[in-house]
Amino acid sequence: MAKYFDVHPENPQPRTIGTVAGTIRSDGLVVYPTDSCFALGCRLGSRDGINRIRSIRNLDDRHHFTLVCRDFAQLGQFVHVDKDVFRAVKATTPGSYTFILPATKEVPRQLMHPRKRTVGVRIPDHVVAQALVEELGEPLLSSTLLLPGEDEPMTQGWEIKERLDHVVDAVLDSGDCGTEPTTVVDFSGGGPEIVRRGAGDTARFE
């Protein structure tokens, strides 16, 4: 049964954030809020967490997982960023964007695209998500909480708790999230390719 935690959206309680981070460190799978919508999150090296996310969302091995990072310095440890890409990514973070980039050796193989050796990265503009990643001390392996056969993510923490009670370990709620996932921009081929138009403005990448 999942534990439910309600935190203040602007001043999340440190003890609660610490408890949820502890669940993640113990190989738990959590639901947490971001600046686009709710997301599933687990520890970077958690094989069980990855398998559970794949099962919940019915994903195949070509799906790009996202590493949710605290800041640009942390992001740079896990993906290769050249000068042109650096400027584009820096100008739009933190924000509702996911960038697909070549992974460094710090990224576990099972998280990479099997052929391209790429991974998604993002820096959220959300106080609670930032607090969680800060407390965790490493990127949070994440995927949008969009269930199979549904067009929009759930927006209510209590509803998520009810529906996913036996498949996740904790739900962290700070109020309604949006229903629009991040904009996804793929830089792995050189120039920007908009893979998904979402919450982030795409004008810079057109």
XYZ file of C-alpha atoms in Angstrom:
206
model
C 0.000 0.000 0.000
C 1.390 3.379 -1.023
C 2.069 6.044 1.575
C 0.552 9.447 0.862
C 2.391 12.680 1.655
C 0.892 16.159 1.311
C 3.492 18.952 1.222
C 3.369 22.716 0.897
C 3.903 23.721 -2.769
C 6.292 26.572 -1.962
C 7.847 25.455 1.321
C 7.837 21.647 1.307
C 8.443 20.150 4.738
C 12.066 18.895 4.897
C 11.138 15.869 6.993
C 8.596 14.702 4.420
C 11.006 15.265 1.535
C 13.626 13.294 3.467
C 11.206 10.419 4.030
C 10.296 10.201 0.341
C 13.969 10.399 -0.670
C 14.638 7.546 1.748
C 11.963 5.474 0.024
C 13.697 6.095 -3.305
C 17.102 5.131 -1.895
C 15.547 1.880 -0.675
C 14.575 0.966 -4.255
C 11.062 2.350 -3.883
C 8.961 3.766 -6.703
C 7.263 7.103 -6.026
C 4.900 9.526 -7.720
C 5.889 13.181 -7.428
C 4.831 16.536 -8.911
C 6.727 18.490 -11.569
C 6.215 21.696 -13.561
C 4.411 19.775 -16.301
C 2.520 16.904 -14.636
C 2.945 14.107 -12.106
C 5.804 11.682 -12.751
C 6.970 8.256 -11.657
C 10.426 8.301 -10.070
C 12.978 5.813 -8.759
C 16.680 5.533 -7.967
C 19.050 5.850 -10.915
C 20.384 2.294 -10.631
C 17.141 0.587 -9.603
C 16.451 -2.277 -12.008
C 13.266 -3.095 -10.118
C 12.107 0.523 -10.359
C 12.733 0.572 -14.107
C 10.793 -2.659 -14.600
C 7.906 -1.358 -12.515
C 7.712 1.864 -14.536
C 7.746 -0.145 -17.771
C 4.953 -2.352 -16.429
C 2.768 0.532 -15.195
C 3.118 2.461 -18.433
C 3.393 -0.547 -20.781
C 6.669 0.725 -22.274
C 9.068 -1.095 -24.563
C 12.866 -0.934 -24.433
C 13.003 1.931 -26.950
C 11.366 4.352 -24.538
C 13.586 7.201 -23.378
C 13.659 7.474 -19.619
C 14.416 10.914 -18.179
C 17.035 11.844 -15.626
C 15.588 14.703 -13.584
C 18.558 16.790 -12.461
C 19.075 19.440 -9.796
C 21.053 21.845 -11.978
C 23.120 22.153 -15.136
C 26.305 20.949 -13.448
C 24.641 17.689 -12.460
C 23.075 17.300 -15.894
C 26.515 17.616 -17.483
C 27.748 14.533 -15.626
C 25.286 12.284 -17.453
C 25.085 13.612 -21.027
C 27.511 15.020 -23.582
C 26.703 18.671 -24.351
C 28.572 20.617 -27.055
C 28.713 24.405 -27.184
C 25.688 24.977 -29.409
C 23.533 22.577 -27.461
C 24.789 24.070 -24.192
C 23.483 27.510 -25.117
C 20.080 26.207 -26.190
C 19.585 24.010 -23.142
C 20.926 26.594 -20.707
C 18.527 29.227 -22.039
C 15.474 27.049 -21.427
C 16.258 25.499 -18.059
C 14.849 25.125 -15.539
C 11.616 24.551 -17.399
C 9.159 22.121 -18.970
C 11.606 20.587 -21.434
C 13.202 17.177 -21.822
C 16.358 16.994 -23.929
C 17.564 13.789 -25.575
C 21.366 13.717 -25.664
C 24.214 11.185 -25.928
C 24.717 9.514 -22.557
C 28.009 9.420 -20.656
C 29.395 6.307 -18.992
C 27.670 7.428 -15.757
C 24.317 6.330 -17.175
C 23.390 2.657 -16.613
C 23.100 0.791 -19.909
C 19.487 -0.241 -19.303
C 18.446 3.435 -19.277
C 19.872 4.238 -22.693
C 18.129 3.904 -26.020
C 19.463 0.497 -27.169
C 20.665 1.727 -30.548
C 21.367 5.435 -30.124
C 22.911 5.271 -26.607
C 20.961 8.384 -25.668
C 18.980 9.395 -22.598
C 16.516 12.150 -21.718
C 17.469 14.839 -19.196
C 15.616 17.759 -17.666
C 15.794 20.368 -14.901
C 12.284 21.073 -13.577
C 11.048 24.497 -12.551
C 9.144 23.142 -9.552
C 9.983 23.699 -5.882
C 8.953 20.244 -4.663
C 10.688 18.351 -7.467
C 13.837 20.409 -6.911
C 13.736 19.756 -3.163
C 13.418 16.018 -3.740
C 16.329 15.840 -6.184
C 18.422 18.042 -3.886
C 17.761 15.727 -0.941
C 18.405 12.628 -3.027
C 21.830 13.906 -4.121
C 21.599 12.372 -7.591
C 19.267 12.542 -10.580
C 15.844 10.972 -10.235
C 15.031 8.416 -12.912
C 11.604 9.462 -14.155
C 8.800 8.946 -16.608
C 5.569 10.908 -17.078
C 2.664 9.322 -15.215
C 0.499 8.635 -18.241
C -1.332 5.336 -18.018
C -1.907 3.077 -21.052
C -4.994 3.970 -23.041
C -5.403 7.393 -21.416
C -4.940 10.679 -23.246
C -4.034 12.855 -20.256
C -2.098 12.331 -17.026
C -3.947 12.316 -13.713
C -3.891 15.644 -11.852
C -5.081 14.698 -8.357
C -2.707 13.109 -5.862
C -5.497 11.329 -3.965
C -6.761 9.760 -7.196
C -3.260 8.540 -8.022
C -3.003 7.052 -4.542
C -6.280 5.170 -5.060
C -5.496 3.863 -8.542
C -1.827 2.960 -8.048
C -1.991 1.987 -4.386
C -0.477 -1.460 -4.854
C 2.092 -0.684 -7.575
C 3.926 2.362 -6.150
C 5.400 2.936 -2.687
C 4.630 6.626 -2.121
C 2.668 9.539 -3.580
C 4.026 13.039 -2.959
C 1.338 15.661 -3.497
C 1.613 19.460 -3.486
C -1.628 20.295 -5.261
C -2.879 19.975 -8.810
C -0.323 19.421 -11.543
C -0.857 20.286 -15.173
C -1.909 17.769 -17.802
C 0.623 18.720 -20.466
C 3.891 16.743 -20.496
C 7.234 18.352 -21.247
C 8.307 19.410 -24.700
C 10.881 16.858 -25.895
C 13.782 18.028 -28.064
C 16.241 15.516 -29.535
C 19.771 16.855 -30.053
C 21.389 13.477 -30.687
C 21.453 14.013 -34.454
C 23.140 17.425 -34.286
C 20.428 20.048 -34.666
C 17.239 20.165 -32.595
C 14.380 17.850 -33.544
C 11.093 18.400 -31.733
C 9.894 14.926 -30.791
C 6.913 16.038 -28.711
C 5.277 19.427 -28.383
C 4.254 19.965 -24.785
C 4.331 22.528 -21.996
C 7.558 24.239 -23.088
C 7.578 26.859 -25.874
C 9.110 25.369 -29.033
C 9.935 28.663 -30.802
C 13.657 28.489 -29.978
C 13.946 25.046 -31.565
C 11.932 25.606 -34.751
